Amino acid sequence: MSKAILSIRWSRLCTGKRLHFITSPSASRASTHKRLYSDIRQNTPTGAQDKATIGVFTPKAAALFVVTGVGLYYYFHHEKQKLLQEKQKSLESRSVGRANVGGPFLLTSHDNKPFSDKDLLGKWNFVYFGFTNCPDICPAELDKIGAVITPLEKEHGEIFQSVFISVDPARDTATQMKRYLADFHPRIIGLMGDYATTKSVCKAYRVYFSTPLNADPKGDYLVDHSIYVYLMDPNGQFVEAFGQSTTAEEVVERVKKEITEYEQETGRKV
């Protein structure tokens, strides 16, 4: 065989092998398999789930959560302070316009015990000034106080106290006061002091009385005086003055109203 023919056959053989290597089906399948396998690993269900989980609570969402929480805290704190301020203003407004009635005092009770303005605290008090030799007005007012306390205590309990302050220091001794008050409500407390002390208390409560300085304890005289029943709140502050023409029913209704307002403002009745 000639050298030319052998050269041509060898060239065709090498070319065929080279083409076979390049276009080998197995090589193509391996390459495709490798590429598909890589794609599957990148999109596994676990990977997708992790990605979704991280996306729910991003740094931006965390920052928004913190800002919202801080905002809500300051909002409710502001509202609470606003409510407290409104309550304080309400308490202050109730004091505006009230007469400056009452003040410190130290007297003696009909049981010979000291009694001061501090003993008025913690109860609703009815304060009345009079004298045991009064023929009609004082008994009528003390009866009215009893008619007021009885229904109020049935509804609110024993949160009331009544004091009867004598404007006749010369004749109203502890024994006389105790005997006199036995005809009225059992818890009315009789109070007395010397002339100077009596005058000081009357001035604090704006009460007029005409007892002379050197009155004779055995003298037969009448005392002219103011006729008011003062209502004092559990803080010892003046609330209202009820005159002789005010009925017991009217006093009861007014006291109920004051207790309701006081309870709304303070959360308690006394």
CSV table of C-alpha atoms in Angstrom, one decimal:
chain,number,residue,atom,x,y,z
A,1,MET,CA,0.0,0.0,0.0
A,2,SER,CA,1.3,3.3,-0.9
A,3,LYS,CA,2.5,5.8,1.8
A,4,ALA,CA,-0.1,8.3,0.6
A,5,ILE,CA,-3.0,6.0,1.3
A,6,LEU,CA,-1.8,5.1,4.7
A,7,SER,CA,-1.4,8.7,5.6
A,8,ILE,CA,-5.0,9.5,4.7
A,9,ARG,CA,-6.4,6.6,6.7
A,10,TRP,CA,-4.4,7.5,9.8
A,11,SER,CA,-5.6,11.1,9.6
A,12,ARG,CA,-9.2,10.0,9.4
A,13,LEU,CA,-8.8,7.6,12.3
A,14,CYS,CA,-7.4,10.3,14.6
A,15,THR,CA,-10.0,12.8,13.5
A,16,GLY,CA,-12.8,10.3,14.3
A,17,LYS,CA,-11.4,9.6,17.8
A,18,ARG,CA,-11.0,13.3,18.5
A,19,LEU,CA,-14.6,13.9,17.4
A,20,HIS,CA,-15.8,11.0,19.4
A,21,PHE,CA,-14.1,12.4,22.6
A,22,ILE,CA,-15.6,15.7,22.2
A,23,THR,CA,-19.1,14.6,21.4
A,24,SER,CA,-19.1,11.6,23.7
A,25,PRO,CA,-22.6,11.1,25.2
A,26,SER,CA,-21.2,10.0,28.5
A,27,ALA,CA,-19.2,13.2,28.8
A,28,SER,CA,-22.2,15.3,27.9
A,29,ARG,CA,-24.4,13.4,30.5
A,30,ALA,CA,-21.7,13.9,33.2
A,31,SER,CA,-21.5,17.6,32.5
A,32,THR,CA,-25.3,18.0,32.6
A,33,HIS,CA,-25.6,15.9,35.7
A,34,LYS,CA,-23.0,18.0,37.5
A,35,ARG,CA,-24.7,21.2,36.5
A,36,LEU,CA,-28.2,19.9,37.6
A,37,TYR,CA,-26.8,18.6,40.9
A,38,SER,CA,-25.3,22.0,41.7
A,39,ASP,CA,-28.6,23.7,41.0
A,40,ILE,CA,-30.5,21.3,43.3
A,41,ARG,CA,-28.1,21.9,46.2
A,42,GLN,CA,-28.6,25.6,46.0
A,43,ASN,CA,-32.4,25.4,46.2
A,44,THR,CA,-33.0,22.7,48.8
A,45,PRO,CA,-36.2,23.1,51.0
A,46,THR,CA,-34.0,23.6,54.0
A,47,GLY,CA,-32.2,26.5,52.4
A,48,ALA,CA,-35.4,28.1,51.3
A,49,GLN,CA,-36.8,27.8,54.8
A,50,ASP,CA,-33.8,29.4,56.4
A,51,LYS,CA,-33.9,32.2,54.0
A,52,ALA,CA,-37.6,32.8,54.7
A,53,THR,CA,-37.0,32.6,58.5
A,54,ILE,CA,-34.3,35.2,58.4
A,55,GLY,CA,-36.4,37.5,56.2
A,56,VAL,CA,-39.2,37.7,58.8
A,57,PHE,CA,-37.1,39.5,61.5
A,58,THR,CA,-34.8,41.7,59.6
A,59,PRO,CA,-32.7,44.4,61.3
A,60,LYS,CA,-35.1,46.9,60.0
A,61,ALA,CA,-38.1,45.1,61.6
A,62,ALA,CA,-36.2,44.8,64.9
A,63,ALA,CA,-35.5,48.5,64.9
A,64,LEU,CA,-39.2,49.3,64.1
A,65,PHE,CA,-40.2,47.0,67.0
A,66,VAL,CA,-38.0,48.8,69.5
A,67,VAL,CA,-39.1,52.3,68.3
A,68,THR,CA,-42.7,51.3,68.6
A,69,GLY,CA,-42.2,49.9,72.1
A,70,VAL,CA,-40.5,53.1,73.2
A,71,GLY,CA,-43.2,55.2,71.7
A,72,LEU,CA,-45.9,53.3,73.4
A,73,TYR,CA,-44.1,53.6,76.8
A,74,TYR,CA,-43.8,57.4,76.5
A,75,TYR,CA,-47.4,57.7,75.3
A,76,PHE,CA,-48.9,55.9,78.3
A,77,HIS,CA,-46.5,57.7,80.7
A,78,HIS,CA,-47.6,61.0,79.2
A,79,GLU,CA,-51.3,60.0,79.5
A,80,LYS,CA,-50.8,59.0,83.2
A,81,GLN,CA,-49.1,62.3,84.0
A,82,LYS,CA,-51.9,64.2,82.2
A,83,LEU,CA,-54.5,62.3,84.3
A,84,LEU,CA,-52.7,63.1,87.5
A,85,GLN,CA,-52.5,66.8,86.6
A,86,GLU,CA,-56.2,67.0,85.7
A,87,LYS,CA,-57.0,65.4,89.1
A,88,GLN,CA,-54.8,67.9,90.9
A,89,LYS,CA,-56.4,70.8,89.0
A,90,SER,CA,-59.8,69.4,90.0
A,91,LEU,CA,-58.8,69.3,93.6
A,92,GLU,CA,-57.4,72.8,93.4
A,93,SER,CA,-60.5,74.2,91.7
A,94,ARG,CA,-62.7,72.9,94.5
A,95,SER,CA,-60.7,74.9,97.0
A,96,VAL,CA,-60.9,78.1,94.9
A,97,GLY,CA,-63.7,80.3,96.1
A,98,ARG,CA,-64.2,78.5,99.5
A,99,ALA,CA,-64.3,80.7,102.6
A,100,ASN,CA,-61.3,80.6,104.8
A,101,VAL,CA,-63.0,78.9,107.7
A,102,GLY,CA,-61.3,76.8,110.4
A,103,GLY,CA,-57.9,76.6,111.8
A,104,PRO,CA,-55.8,75.2,114.7
A,105,PHE,CA,-57.4,75.0,118.1
A,106,LEU,CA,-57.1,73.1,121.4
A,107,LEU,CA,-60.1,72.6,123.5
A,108,THR,CA,-61.4,70.2,126.2
A,109,SER,CA,-64.2,67.6,125.5
A,110,HIS,CA,-67.1,67.0,127.8
A,111,ASP,CA,-65.2,63.9,128.9
A,112,ASN,CA,-62.3,66.1,130.1
A,113,LYS,CA,-60.1,65.0,127.2
A,114,PRO,CA,-58.0,67.3,125.0
A,115,PHE,CA,-59.5,67.8,121.5
A,116,SER,CA,-57.7,69.7,118.7
A,117,ASP,CA,-58.3,70.4,115.0
A,118,LYS,CA,-56.2,67.2,114.4
A,119,ASP,CA,-59.1,65.2,115.8
A,120,LEU,CA,-61.3,66.4,112.9
A,121,LEU,CA,-59.1,64.6,110.3
A,122,GLY,CA,-60.3,61.4,108.8
A,123,LYS,CA,-64.0,62.1,109.2
A,124,TRP,CA,-66.7,64.3,107.8
A,125,ASN,CA,-67.4,66.8,110.5
A,126,PHE,CA,-70.4,68.9,111.5
A,127,VAL,CA,-69.2,71.8,113.6
A,128,TYR,CA,-71.8,73.9,115.5
A,129,PHE,CA,-71.3,76.8,118.0
A,130,GLY,CA,-73.8,77.4,120.7
A,131,PHE,CA,-74.4,77.2,124.5
A,132,THR,CA,-76.3,74.9,126.9
A,133,ASN,CA,-78.6,77.6,128.2
A,134,CYS,CA,-79.9,78.4,124.8
A,135,PRO,CA,-83.8,78.1,125.0
A,136,ASP,CA,-84.7,76.9,121.5
A,137,ILE,CA,-82.3,77.6,118.6
A,138,CYS,CA,-79.4,75.4,119.8
A,139,PRO,CA,-81.6,72.4,120.7
A,140,ALA,CA,-83.3,72.6,117.2
A,141,GLU,CA,-79.9,72.7,115.4
A,142,LEU,CA,-78.5,69.8,117.4
A,143,ASP,CA,-81.6,67.8,116.7
A,144,LYS,CA,-81.1,68.6,113.0
A,145,ILE,CA,-77.5,67.3,113.2
A,146,GLY,CA,-78.8,64.0,114.6
A,147,ALA,CA,-81.4,63.8,111.8
A,148,VAL,CA,-78.6,64.3,109.3
A,149,ILE,CA,-76.1,61.8,110.8
A,150,THR,CA,-78.5,58.9,111.2
A,151,PRO,CA,-79.5,58.4,107.5
A,152,LEU,CA,-76.0,59.2,106.3
A,153,GLU,CA,-74.5,56.5,108.6
A,154,LYS,CA,-77.0,54.0,107.4
A,155,GLU,CA,-75.6,54.5,103.8
A,156,HIS,CA,-72.0,55.3,104.4
A,157,GLY,CA,-71.1,53.9,107.8
A,158,GLU,CA,-69.6,55.8,110.8
A,159,ILE,CA,-67.5,58.2,108.9
A,160,PHE,CA,-69.1,61.3,110.5
A,161,GLN,CA,-68.4,63.3,113.6
A,162,SER,CA,-70.2,66.2,115.2
A,163,VAL,CA,-68.8,68.7,117.7
A,164,PHE,CA,-70.7,71.3,119.7
A,165,ILE,CA,-68.4,74.2,120.7
A,166,SER,CA,-69.5,76.3,123.5
A,167,VAL,CA,-69.5,80.1,123.3
A,168,ASP,CA,-70.4,80.4,127.0
A,169,PRO,CA,-67.1,79.5,128.8
A,170,ALA,CA,-68.3,80.9,132.1
A,171,ARG,CA,-71.2,78.5,132.5
A,172,ASP,CA,-70.6,75.5,130.2
A,173,THR,CA,-68.5,73.2,132.3
A,174,ALA,CA,-67.7,69.6,131.4
A,175,THR,CA,-70.4,68.4,133.7
A,176,GLN,CA,-73.0,70.8,132.3
A,177,MET,CA,-72.1,69.9,128.7
A,178,LYS,CA,-72.3,66.1,129.4
A,179,ARG,CA,-75.7,66.5,131.0
A,180,TYR,CA,-77.0,68.7,128.2
A,181,LEU,CA,-75.8,66.5,125.2
A,182,ALA,CA,-77.4,63.4,126.7
A,183,ASP,CA,-80.6,64.5,125.0
A,184,PHE,CA,-79.2,64.5,121.5
A,185,HIS,CA,-77.3,62.2,119.2
A,186,PRO,CA,-75.0,60.0,121.3
A,187,ARG,CA,-71.8,60.8,119.5
A,188,ILE,CA,-72.0,64.6,119.5
A,189,ILE,CA,-68.8,65.8,121.3
A,190,GLY,CA,-69.1,68.9,123.5
A,191,LEU,CA,-66.0,71.2,123.5
A,192,MET,CA,-65.1,74.1,125.7
A,193,GLY,CA,-62.2,76.4,126.7
A,194,ASP,CA,-61.5,79.6,128.5
A,195,TYR,CA,-62.6,82.9,127.1
A,196,ALA,CA,-59.5,83.7,125.1
A,197,THR,CA,-59.4,80.2,123.6
A,198,THR,CA,-63.1,80.4,122.8
A,199,LYS,CA,-62.7,83.8,121.1
A,200,SER,CA,-59.8,82.5,119.0
A,201,VAL,CA,-61.8,79.5,117.8
A,202,CYS,CA,-64.8,81.6,117.0
A,203,LYS,CA,-62.6,84.0,115.0
A,204,ALA,CA,-61.1,81.1,113.0
A,205,TYR,CA,-64.6,79.9,112.1
A,206,ARG,CA,-66.0,83.4,111.6
A,207,VAL,CA,-68.5,83.0,114.4
A,208,TYR,CA,-69.9,86.0,116.3
A,209,PHE,CA,-70.8,85.7,120.0
A,210,SER,CA,-71.8,88.2,122.6
A,211,THR,CA,-70.7,86.6,125.9
A,212,PRO,CA,-69.0,89.3,128.1
A,213,LEU,CA,-65.4,88.8,129.1
A,214,ASN,CA,-66.2,88.7,132.9
A,215,ALA,CA,-69.6,86.9,132.7
A,216,ASP,CA,-70.9,85.6,136.0
A,217,PRO,CA,-71.1,81.8,136.0
A,218,LYS,CA,-74.4,82.1,138.0
A,219,GLY,CA,-75.8,84.9,135.9
A,220,ASP,CA,-79.0,84.7,133.9
A,221,TYR,CA,-78.0,86.0,130.5
A,222,LEU,CA,-78.5,85.0,126.9
A,223,VAL,CA,-75.7,84.8,124.3
A,224,ASP,CA,-76.3,86.1,120.9
A,225,HIS,CA,-74.3,84.1,118.3
A,226,SER,CA,-74.0,83.0,114.7
A,227,ILE,CA,-76.3,80.1,113.7
A,228,TYR,CA,-74.5,77.9,111.2
A,229,VAL,CA,-73.6,74.2,111.0
A,230,TYR,CA,-70.2,73.9,109.3
A,231,LEU,CA,-69.4,70.9,107.1
A,232,MET,CA,-65.7,70.1,107.1
A,233,ASP,CA,-64.2,67.4,104.9
A,234,PRO,CA,-61.8,64.6,106.0
A,235,ASN,CA,-58.8,66.9,105.4
A,236,GLY,CA,-60.2,69.4,107.8
A,237,GLN,CA,-61.1,71.8,105.0
A,238,PHE,CA,-64.3,73.9,105.0
A,239,VAL,CA,-67.0,72.7,102.5
A,240,GLU,CA,-70.2,74.5,103.4
A,241,ALA,CA,-72.2,76.4,106.0
A,242,PHE,CA,-75.8,75.4,106.6
A,243,GLY,CA,-78.0,78.1,108.0
A,244,GLN,CA,-81.1,77.8,110.2
A,245,SER,CA,-83.5,77.6,107.3
A,246,THR,CA,-81.7,74.6,105.6
A,247,THR,CA,-83.6,71.4,106.3
A,248,ALA,CA,-82.1,68.1,107.4
A,249,GLU,CA,-83.1,66.6,104.0
A,250,GLU,CA,-81.3,69.3,102.1
A,251,VAL,CA,-78.2,68.9,104.2
A,252,VAL,CA,-78.2,65.1,103.6
A,253,GLU,CA,-78.4,65.5,99.9
A,254,ARG,CA,-75.6,68.1,99.8
A,255,VAL,CA,-73.4,65.9,102.0
A,256,LYS,CA,-74.0,62.9,99.7
A,257,LYS,CA,-73.0,65.0,96.7
A,258,GLU,CA,-69.8,66.1,98.4
A,259,ILE,CA,-68.9,62.5,99.4
A,260,THR,CA,-69.4,61.3,95.8
A,261,GLU,CA,-67.1,64.0,94.4
A,262,TYR,CA,-64.5,63.4,97.1
A,263,GLU,CA,-64.5,59.7,96.4
A,264,GLN,CA,-64.1,60.3,92.7
A,265,GLU,CA,-61.2,62.5,93.2
A,266,THR,CA,-59.4,60.6,96.0
A,267,GLY,CA,-60.6,57.0,95.6
A,268,ARG,CA,-62.0,56.9,99.1
A,269,LYS,CA,-64.8,58.3,101.2
A,270,VAL,CA,-62.6,59.7,104.0
